[in-house]
Coordinates of C-alpha atoms and ligand atoms in Angstrom, one line a residue:
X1 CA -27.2 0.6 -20.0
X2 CA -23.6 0.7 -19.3
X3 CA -21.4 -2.0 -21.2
X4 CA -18.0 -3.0 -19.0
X5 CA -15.2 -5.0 -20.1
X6 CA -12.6 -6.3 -17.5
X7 CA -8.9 -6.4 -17.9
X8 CA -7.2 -9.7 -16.4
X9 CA -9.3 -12.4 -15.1
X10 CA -6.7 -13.1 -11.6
X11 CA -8.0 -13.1 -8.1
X12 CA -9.2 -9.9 -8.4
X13 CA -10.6 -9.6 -12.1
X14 CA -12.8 -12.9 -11.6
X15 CA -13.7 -11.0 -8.0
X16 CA -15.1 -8.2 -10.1
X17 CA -17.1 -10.6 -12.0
X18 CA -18.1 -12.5 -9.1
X19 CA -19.6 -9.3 -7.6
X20 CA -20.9 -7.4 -10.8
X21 CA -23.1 -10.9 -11.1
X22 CA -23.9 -11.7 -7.5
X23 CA -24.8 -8.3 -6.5
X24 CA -26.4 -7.2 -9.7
X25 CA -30.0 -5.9 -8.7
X26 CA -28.5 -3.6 -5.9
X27 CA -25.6 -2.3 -8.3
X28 CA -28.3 -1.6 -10.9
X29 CA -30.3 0.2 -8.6
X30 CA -27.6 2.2 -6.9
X31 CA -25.8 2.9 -10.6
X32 CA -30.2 3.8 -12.0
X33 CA -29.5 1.5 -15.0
X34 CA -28.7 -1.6 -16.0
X35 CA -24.8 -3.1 -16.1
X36 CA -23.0 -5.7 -17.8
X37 CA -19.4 -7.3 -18.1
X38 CA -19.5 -7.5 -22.0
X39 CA -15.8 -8.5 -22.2
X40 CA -12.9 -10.0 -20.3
X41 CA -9.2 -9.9 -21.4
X42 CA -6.9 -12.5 -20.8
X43 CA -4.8 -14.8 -22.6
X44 CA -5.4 -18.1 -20.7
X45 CA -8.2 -20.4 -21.2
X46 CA -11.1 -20.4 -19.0
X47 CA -13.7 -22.9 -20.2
X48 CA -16.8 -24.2 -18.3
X49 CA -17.6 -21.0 -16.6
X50 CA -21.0 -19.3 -17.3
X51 CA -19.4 -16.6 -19.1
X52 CA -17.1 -18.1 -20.8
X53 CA -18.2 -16.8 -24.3
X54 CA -17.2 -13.1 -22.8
X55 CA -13.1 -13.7 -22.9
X56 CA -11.3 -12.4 -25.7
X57 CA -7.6 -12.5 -25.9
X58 CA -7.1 -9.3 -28.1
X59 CA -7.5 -5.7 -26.8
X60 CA -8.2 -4.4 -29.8
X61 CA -11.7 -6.7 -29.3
X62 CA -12.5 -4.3 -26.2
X63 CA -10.4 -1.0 -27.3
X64 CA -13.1 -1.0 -31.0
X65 CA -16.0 -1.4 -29.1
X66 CA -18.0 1.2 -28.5
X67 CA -20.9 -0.3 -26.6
X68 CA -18.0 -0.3 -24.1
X69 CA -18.1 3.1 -21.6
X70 CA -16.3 1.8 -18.4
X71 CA -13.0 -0.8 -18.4
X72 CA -11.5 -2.3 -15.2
X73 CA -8.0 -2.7 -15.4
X74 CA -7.1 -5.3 -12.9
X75 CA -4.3 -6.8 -14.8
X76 CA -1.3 -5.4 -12.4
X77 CA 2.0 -4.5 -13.2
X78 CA 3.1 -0.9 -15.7
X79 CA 3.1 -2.6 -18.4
X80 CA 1.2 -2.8 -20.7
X81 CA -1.6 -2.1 -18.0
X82 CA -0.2 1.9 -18.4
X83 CA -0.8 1.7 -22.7
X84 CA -3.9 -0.2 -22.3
X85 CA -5.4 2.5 -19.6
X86 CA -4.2 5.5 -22.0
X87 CA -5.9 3.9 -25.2
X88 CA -8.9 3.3 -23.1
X89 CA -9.1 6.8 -22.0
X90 CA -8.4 8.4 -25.3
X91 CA -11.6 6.5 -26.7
X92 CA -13.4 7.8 -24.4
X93 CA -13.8 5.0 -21.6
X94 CA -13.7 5.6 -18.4
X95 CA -10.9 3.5 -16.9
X96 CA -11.3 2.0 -12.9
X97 CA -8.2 -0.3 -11.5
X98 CA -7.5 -1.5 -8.8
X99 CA -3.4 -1.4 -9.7
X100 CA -1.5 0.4 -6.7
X101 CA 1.8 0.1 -8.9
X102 CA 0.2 1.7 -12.1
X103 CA -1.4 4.5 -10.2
X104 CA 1.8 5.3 -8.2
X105 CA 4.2 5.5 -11.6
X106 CA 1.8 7.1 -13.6
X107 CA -1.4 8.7 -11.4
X108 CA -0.5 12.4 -12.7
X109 CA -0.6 11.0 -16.4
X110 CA -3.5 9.6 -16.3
X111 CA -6.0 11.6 -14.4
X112 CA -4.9 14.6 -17.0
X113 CA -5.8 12.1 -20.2
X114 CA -9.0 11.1 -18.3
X115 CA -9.4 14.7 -18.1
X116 CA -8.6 16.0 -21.7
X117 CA -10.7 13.3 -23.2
X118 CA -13.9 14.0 -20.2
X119 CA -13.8 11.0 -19.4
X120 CA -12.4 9.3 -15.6
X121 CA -10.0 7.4 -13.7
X122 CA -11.1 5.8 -10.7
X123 CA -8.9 3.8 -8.2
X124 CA -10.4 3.6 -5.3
X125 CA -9.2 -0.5 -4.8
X126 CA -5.5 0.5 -5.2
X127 CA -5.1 1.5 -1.5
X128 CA -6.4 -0.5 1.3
X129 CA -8.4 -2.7 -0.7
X130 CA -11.8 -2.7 0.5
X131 CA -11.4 0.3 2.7
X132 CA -13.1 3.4 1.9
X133 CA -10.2 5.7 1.4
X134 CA -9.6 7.6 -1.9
X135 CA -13.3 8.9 -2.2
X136 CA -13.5 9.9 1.6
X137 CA -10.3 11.6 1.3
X138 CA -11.4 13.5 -1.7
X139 CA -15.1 14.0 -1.1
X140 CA -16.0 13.5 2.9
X141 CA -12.7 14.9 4.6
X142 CA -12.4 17.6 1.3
X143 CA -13.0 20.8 4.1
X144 CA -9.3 19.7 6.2
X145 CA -6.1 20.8 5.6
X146 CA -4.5 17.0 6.2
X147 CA -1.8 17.8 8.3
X148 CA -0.6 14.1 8.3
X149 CA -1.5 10.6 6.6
X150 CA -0.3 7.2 8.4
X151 CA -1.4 3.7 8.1
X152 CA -0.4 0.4 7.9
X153 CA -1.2 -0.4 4.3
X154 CA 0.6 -3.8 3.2
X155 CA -1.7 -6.7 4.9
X156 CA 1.2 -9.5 4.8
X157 CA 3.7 -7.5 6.5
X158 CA 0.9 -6.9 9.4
X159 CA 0.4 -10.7 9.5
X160 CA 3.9 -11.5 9.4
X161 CA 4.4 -8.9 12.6
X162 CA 1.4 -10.0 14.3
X163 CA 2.6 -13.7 14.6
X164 CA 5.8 -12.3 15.8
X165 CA 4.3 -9.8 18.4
X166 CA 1.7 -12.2 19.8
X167 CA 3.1 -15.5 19.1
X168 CA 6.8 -14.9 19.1
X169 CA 7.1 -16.4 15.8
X170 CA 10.6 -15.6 14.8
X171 CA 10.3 -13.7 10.9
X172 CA 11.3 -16.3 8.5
X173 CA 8.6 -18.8 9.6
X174 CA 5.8 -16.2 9.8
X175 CA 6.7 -15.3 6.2
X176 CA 6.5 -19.2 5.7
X177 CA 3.0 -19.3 6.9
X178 CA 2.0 -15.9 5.4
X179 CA 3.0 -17.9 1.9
X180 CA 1.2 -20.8 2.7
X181 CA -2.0 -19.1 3.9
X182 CA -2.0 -17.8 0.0
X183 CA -1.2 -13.8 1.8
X184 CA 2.2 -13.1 0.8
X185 CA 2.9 -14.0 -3.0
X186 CA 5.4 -16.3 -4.0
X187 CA 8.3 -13.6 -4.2
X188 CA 7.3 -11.5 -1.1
X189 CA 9.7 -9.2 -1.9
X190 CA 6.9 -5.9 -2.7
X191 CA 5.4 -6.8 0.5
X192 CA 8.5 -7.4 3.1
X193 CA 11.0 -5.0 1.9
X194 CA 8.3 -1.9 1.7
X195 CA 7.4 -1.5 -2.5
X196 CA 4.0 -2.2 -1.7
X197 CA 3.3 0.0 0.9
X198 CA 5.5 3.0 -0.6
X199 CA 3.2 3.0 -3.7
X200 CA 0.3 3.2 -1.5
X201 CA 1.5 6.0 0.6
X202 CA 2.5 7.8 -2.8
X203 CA -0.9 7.9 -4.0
X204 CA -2.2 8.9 -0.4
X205 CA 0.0 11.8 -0.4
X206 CA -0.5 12.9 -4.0
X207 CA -4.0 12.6 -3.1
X208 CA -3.3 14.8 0.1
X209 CA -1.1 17.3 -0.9
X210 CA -1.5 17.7 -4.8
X211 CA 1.4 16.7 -6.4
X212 CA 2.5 13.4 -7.7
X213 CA 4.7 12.1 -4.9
X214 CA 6.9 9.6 -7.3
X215 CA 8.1 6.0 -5.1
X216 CA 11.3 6.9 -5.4
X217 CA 11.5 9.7 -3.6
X218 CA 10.2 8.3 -0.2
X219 CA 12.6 6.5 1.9
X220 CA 11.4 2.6 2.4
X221 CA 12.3 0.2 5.0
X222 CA 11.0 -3.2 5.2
X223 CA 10.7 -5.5 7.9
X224 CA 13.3 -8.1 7.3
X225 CA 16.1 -6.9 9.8
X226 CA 13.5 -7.1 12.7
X227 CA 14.1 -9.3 15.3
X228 CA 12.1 -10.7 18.4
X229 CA 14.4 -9.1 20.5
X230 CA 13.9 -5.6 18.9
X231 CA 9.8 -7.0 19.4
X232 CA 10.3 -7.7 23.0
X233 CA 11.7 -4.3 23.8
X234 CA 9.3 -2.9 22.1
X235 CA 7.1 -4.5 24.5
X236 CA 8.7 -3.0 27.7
X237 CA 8.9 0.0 26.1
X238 CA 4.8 0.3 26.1
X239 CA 4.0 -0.6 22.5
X240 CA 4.5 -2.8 19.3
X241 CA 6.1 -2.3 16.3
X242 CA 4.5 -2.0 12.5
X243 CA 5.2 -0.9 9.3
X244 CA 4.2 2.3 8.9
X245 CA 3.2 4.0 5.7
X246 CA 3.1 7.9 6.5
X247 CA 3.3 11.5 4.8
X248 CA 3.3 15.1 6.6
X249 CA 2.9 18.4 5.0
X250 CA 5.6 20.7 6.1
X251 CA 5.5 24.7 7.0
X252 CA 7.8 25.0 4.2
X253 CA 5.2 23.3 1.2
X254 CA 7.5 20.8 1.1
X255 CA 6.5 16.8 1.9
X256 CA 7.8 14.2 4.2
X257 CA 7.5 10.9 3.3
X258 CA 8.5 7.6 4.5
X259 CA 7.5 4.1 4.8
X260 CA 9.3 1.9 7.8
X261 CA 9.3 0.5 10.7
X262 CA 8.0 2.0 13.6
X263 CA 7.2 1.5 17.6
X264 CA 3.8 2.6 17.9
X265 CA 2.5 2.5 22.0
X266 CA -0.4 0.5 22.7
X267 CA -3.1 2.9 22.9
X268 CA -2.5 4.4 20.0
X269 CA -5.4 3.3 17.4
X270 CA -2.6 1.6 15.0
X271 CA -1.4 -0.9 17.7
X272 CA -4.5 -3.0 17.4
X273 CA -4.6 -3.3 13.9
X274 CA -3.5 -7.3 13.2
X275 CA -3.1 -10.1 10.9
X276 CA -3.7 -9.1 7.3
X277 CA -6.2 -6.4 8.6
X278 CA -5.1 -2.6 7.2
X279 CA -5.5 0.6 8.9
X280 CA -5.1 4.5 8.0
X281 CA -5.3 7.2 10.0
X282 CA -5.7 10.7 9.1
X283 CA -5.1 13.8 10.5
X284 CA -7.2 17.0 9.6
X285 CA -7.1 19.6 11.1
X286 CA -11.1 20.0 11.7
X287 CA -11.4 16.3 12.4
X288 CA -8.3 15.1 14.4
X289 CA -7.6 12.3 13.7
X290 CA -9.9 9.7 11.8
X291 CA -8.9 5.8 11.2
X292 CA -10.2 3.5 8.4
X293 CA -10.1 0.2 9.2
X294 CA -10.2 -3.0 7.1
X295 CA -9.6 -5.8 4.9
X296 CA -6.7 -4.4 2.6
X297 CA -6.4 -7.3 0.6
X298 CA -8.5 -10.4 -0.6
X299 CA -10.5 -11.3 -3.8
X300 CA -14.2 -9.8 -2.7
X301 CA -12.9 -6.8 -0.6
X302 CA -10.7 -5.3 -3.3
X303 CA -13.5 -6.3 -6.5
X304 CA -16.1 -4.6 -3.8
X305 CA -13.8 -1.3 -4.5
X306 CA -13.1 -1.9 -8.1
X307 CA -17.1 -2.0 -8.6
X308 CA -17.7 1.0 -6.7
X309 CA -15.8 2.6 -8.9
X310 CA -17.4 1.0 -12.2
X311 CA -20.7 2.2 -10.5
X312 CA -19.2 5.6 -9.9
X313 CA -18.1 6.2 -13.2
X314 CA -21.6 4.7 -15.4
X315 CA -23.2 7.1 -13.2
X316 CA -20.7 10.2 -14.4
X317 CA -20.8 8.9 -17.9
X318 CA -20.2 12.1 -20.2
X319 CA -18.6 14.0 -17.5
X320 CA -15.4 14.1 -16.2
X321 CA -15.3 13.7 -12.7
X322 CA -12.0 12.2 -11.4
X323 CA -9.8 13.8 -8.6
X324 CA -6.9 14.7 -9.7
X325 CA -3.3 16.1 -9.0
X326 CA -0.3 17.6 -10.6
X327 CA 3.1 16.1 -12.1
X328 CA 5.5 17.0 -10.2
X329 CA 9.1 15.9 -11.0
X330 CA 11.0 18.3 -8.7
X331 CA 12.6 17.8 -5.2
X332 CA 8.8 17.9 -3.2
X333 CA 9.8 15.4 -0.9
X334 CA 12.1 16.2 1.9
X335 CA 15.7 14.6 2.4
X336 CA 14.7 11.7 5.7
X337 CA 17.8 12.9 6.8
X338 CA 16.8 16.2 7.4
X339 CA 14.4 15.1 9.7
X340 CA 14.2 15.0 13.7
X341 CA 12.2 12.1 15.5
X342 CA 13.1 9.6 18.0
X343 CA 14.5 6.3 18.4
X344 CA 15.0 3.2 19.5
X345 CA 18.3 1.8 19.3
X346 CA 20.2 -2.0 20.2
X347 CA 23.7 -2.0 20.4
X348 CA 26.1 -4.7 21.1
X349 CA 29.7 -4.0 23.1
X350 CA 32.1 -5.4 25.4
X351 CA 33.0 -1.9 26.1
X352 CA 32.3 -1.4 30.2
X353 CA 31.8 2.2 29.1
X354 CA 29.5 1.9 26.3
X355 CA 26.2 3.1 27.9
X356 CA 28.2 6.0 28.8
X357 CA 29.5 7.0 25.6
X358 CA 26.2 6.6 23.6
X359 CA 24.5 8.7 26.3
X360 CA 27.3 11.5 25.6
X361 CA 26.9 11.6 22.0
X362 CA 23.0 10.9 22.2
X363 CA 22.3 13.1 24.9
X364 CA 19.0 11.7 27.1
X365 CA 18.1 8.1 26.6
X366 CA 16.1 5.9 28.1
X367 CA 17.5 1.8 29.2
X368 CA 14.7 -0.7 28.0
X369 CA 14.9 -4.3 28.9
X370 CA 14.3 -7.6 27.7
X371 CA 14.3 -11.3 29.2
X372 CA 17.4 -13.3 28.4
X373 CA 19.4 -9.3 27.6
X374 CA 22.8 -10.9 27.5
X375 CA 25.2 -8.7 29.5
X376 CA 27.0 -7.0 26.3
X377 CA 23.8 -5.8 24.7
X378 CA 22.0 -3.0 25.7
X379 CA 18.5 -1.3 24.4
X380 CA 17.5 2.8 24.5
X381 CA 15.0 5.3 23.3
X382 CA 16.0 8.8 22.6
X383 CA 14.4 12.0 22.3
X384 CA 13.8 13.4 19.0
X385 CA 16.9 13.7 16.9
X386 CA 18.2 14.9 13.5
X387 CA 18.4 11.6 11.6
X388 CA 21.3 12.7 9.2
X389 CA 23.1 13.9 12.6
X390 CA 21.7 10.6 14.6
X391 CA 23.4 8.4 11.8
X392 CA 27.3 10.2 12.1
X393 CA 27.2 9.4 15.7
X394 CA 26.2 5.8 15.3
X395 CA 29.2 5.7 12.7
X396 CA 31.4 7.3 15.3
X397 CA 30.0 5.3 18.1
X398 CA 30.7 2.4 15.4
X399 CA 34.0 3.1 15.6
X400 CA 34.9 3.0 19.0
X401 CA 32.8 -1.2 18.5
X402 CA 30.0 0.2 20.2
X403 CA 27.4 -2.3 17.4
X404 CA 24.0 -1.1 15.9
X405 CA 22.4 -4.0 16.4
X406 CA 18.6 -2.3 15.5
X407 CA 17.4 0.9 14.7
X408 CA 13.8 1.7 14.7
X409 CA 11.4 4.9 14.7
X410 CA 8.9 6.1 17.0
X411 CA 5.9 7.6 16.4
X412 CA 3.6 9.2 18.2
X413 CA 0.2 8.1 16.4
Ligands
HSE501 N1 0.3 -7.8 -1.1 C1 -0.6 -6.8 -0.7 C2 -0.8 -6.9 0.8 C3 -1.9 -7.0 -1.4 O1 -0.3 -7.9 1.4 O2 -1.4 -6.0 1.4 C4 -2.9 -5.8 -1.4 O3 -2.3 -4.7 -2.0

């Protein structure tokens, strides 16, 4: 009999309810004894459900009871999701969450308490939702080297950039309707300007490469300087443009690490990936390359991961199974700038020699074009180029009012 208590009682807490009741026989069956949510913390009032007698608005309530073996922390947030997580483990609870934010700060931290105390920490939910990802990283593709790790890993962003791709929807009112669909939150800012998807990609290199890759050493761009125009070029270019979570291992042991946006051509497994659908590809080098696709977001999809992982741990009760990873706090994550990859770039000049001028400091590029291109803006791909030596000739070029109007990076997946 495994007792479970639930932290937060949001979209995705009262998922995890919804699912632990609904699907109880099979979960019983596949976890070989019998489950139950014995407690649920929150502190607002939820009366006139069928379990309301379960809610308790003191940890302590959950933290002292020892019938309790496996908590789901779905509050969100560090704090105090971090202290609550720790005490849980240190008494001996396994600890599942579904908290992309939590795991990204303190993953390290966390698997080594769930560790010390034999005990784990799950978080299967914390990337891609209901997508298989953390397990089949750890346990299916376990025999690769993963040379590389790219998806497209924040669902609202996707949305917002699908309406713009296929309907022309210019940003601000596909963020509009992403809010009023209930897909982006009421301060989008995680979502458009990157946060979300960087955590994500921290945890999928940490996973990857195994060391703690901390947010703020990967490089994030978010989608709100993208235009239609840079869209539409996009399009004669061959391809479409998304955000792009992605990390590489390097020759050196080093990591590169980066979330932005990207061009992606059209028959590459990424460019189909739409609305608030998610997609992660990854690169081993005894697979190639293998794609998860799915629902990266939602109340169900993201309590169907959280339970997995209540499952997964009742079932390695008394052990301590958890992947894990090292801290790491030095400088594993490469400098962008010391990068080379290619670009596209949109300038703006009344200069009649402009085209001529980028070309000699870029060396070969490639014209795009657009409908409606007014006469002093021009569009060009390059070849792969050292980003820290692409930027001083765009300052130069700056100089001499040669405009950046757009800058974006292509990839090849
Ligand atoms: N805001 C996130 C998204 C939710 O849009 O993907 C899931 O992490």
């Amino acid at each position: 009999m495994a007792k479970v208590a639930v932290l937060g009682h949001g979209v995705v807490g009262s998922g995890v309810v919804e699912v632990m009741q609904k699907n109880k026989s099979v979960i019983e069956k596949k976890a070989g004894q019998t489950m139950e949510v014995k407690r649920i913390l929150d502190l607002r009032e939820f009366p006139g459900l069928p379990y309301s007698d379960k809610f308790t608005k003191d940890f302590q309530d959950i933290l002292n009871d020892d019938e309790i073996s496996v908590v789901a922390e779905v509050m969100g947030g560090t704090h105090p999701a971090f202290e609550f997580a720790t005490a849980c483990l240190e008494k001996g609870k396994s600890v599942v969450t579904s908290n992309k934010e939590l795991v990204a700060a303190k993953g390290a931290e966390l698997l080594a308490t769930a560790r010390k105390n034999n005990v784990n920490f799950f978080f299967e939910a914390s990337v891609g939702g209901g997508i298989p990802i953390i397990q089949p990283l750890h346990l299916c593709l376990s025999a690769n080297r993963i040379e590389e790790i790219a998806g497209i890993l924040n669902g609202t962003t996707n949305f917002i950039l699908t309406k713009m791709i296929h309907e022309n929807m210019p940003f601000d009112q596909a963020l509009k309707l992403a809010q009023e669909l209930g897909y982006a939150e009421k301060d989008p800012t995680a979502d458009i300007e990157g946060h979300d998807a960087c955590r994500k990609i921290c945890i999928l290199a940490s996973l990857c490469y195994g060391k703690h890759v901390y947010p703020e050493s990967v490089h994030t761009e978010g989608i709100t300087g993208l235009t239609l125009e840079d869209v539409a070029y996009a399009g004669d270019w061959g391809g479409v443009i998304k955000l792009i979570g992605r990390a590489k291992r390097l020759e050196n042991g080093m990591v590169s690490a980066m979330v932005c946006p990207a061009f992606i051509p059209n028959d590459s497994q990424l460019a189909n990936i739409n609305d608030v659908f998610n997609g992660i590809l990854v690169r081993g080098n005894a697979t190639g390359d293998v794609v998860f696709y799915g629902k990266g977001a939602g109340k169900l999809p993201t309590a169907s991961a959280v339970v997995s992982d209540i499952i997964a741990a009742a079932k390695a009760h008394g052990t301590s199974n958890s992947l894990t990873w090292a801290d790491c706090h030095e400088d594993y994550v490469i400098d962008y700038k010391k990068c080379d990859i290619a670009f596209y770039l949109r300038f703006v000049s009344n200069d009649p020699n402009a085209k001529a001028k980028v070309q000699a400091k870029l060396g070969t590029v490639h014209f795009l074009n657009r409908d409606d291109q007014p006469v002093n803006e021009f569009a060009v791909t390059t070849e792969t180029l050292n980003e820290g030596a692409l930027e001083q000739a765009l300052d130069e070029l700056s100089k001499e009012n040669i405009k950046l109007l757009g800058k974006i990076r292509i990839l090849d997946y």
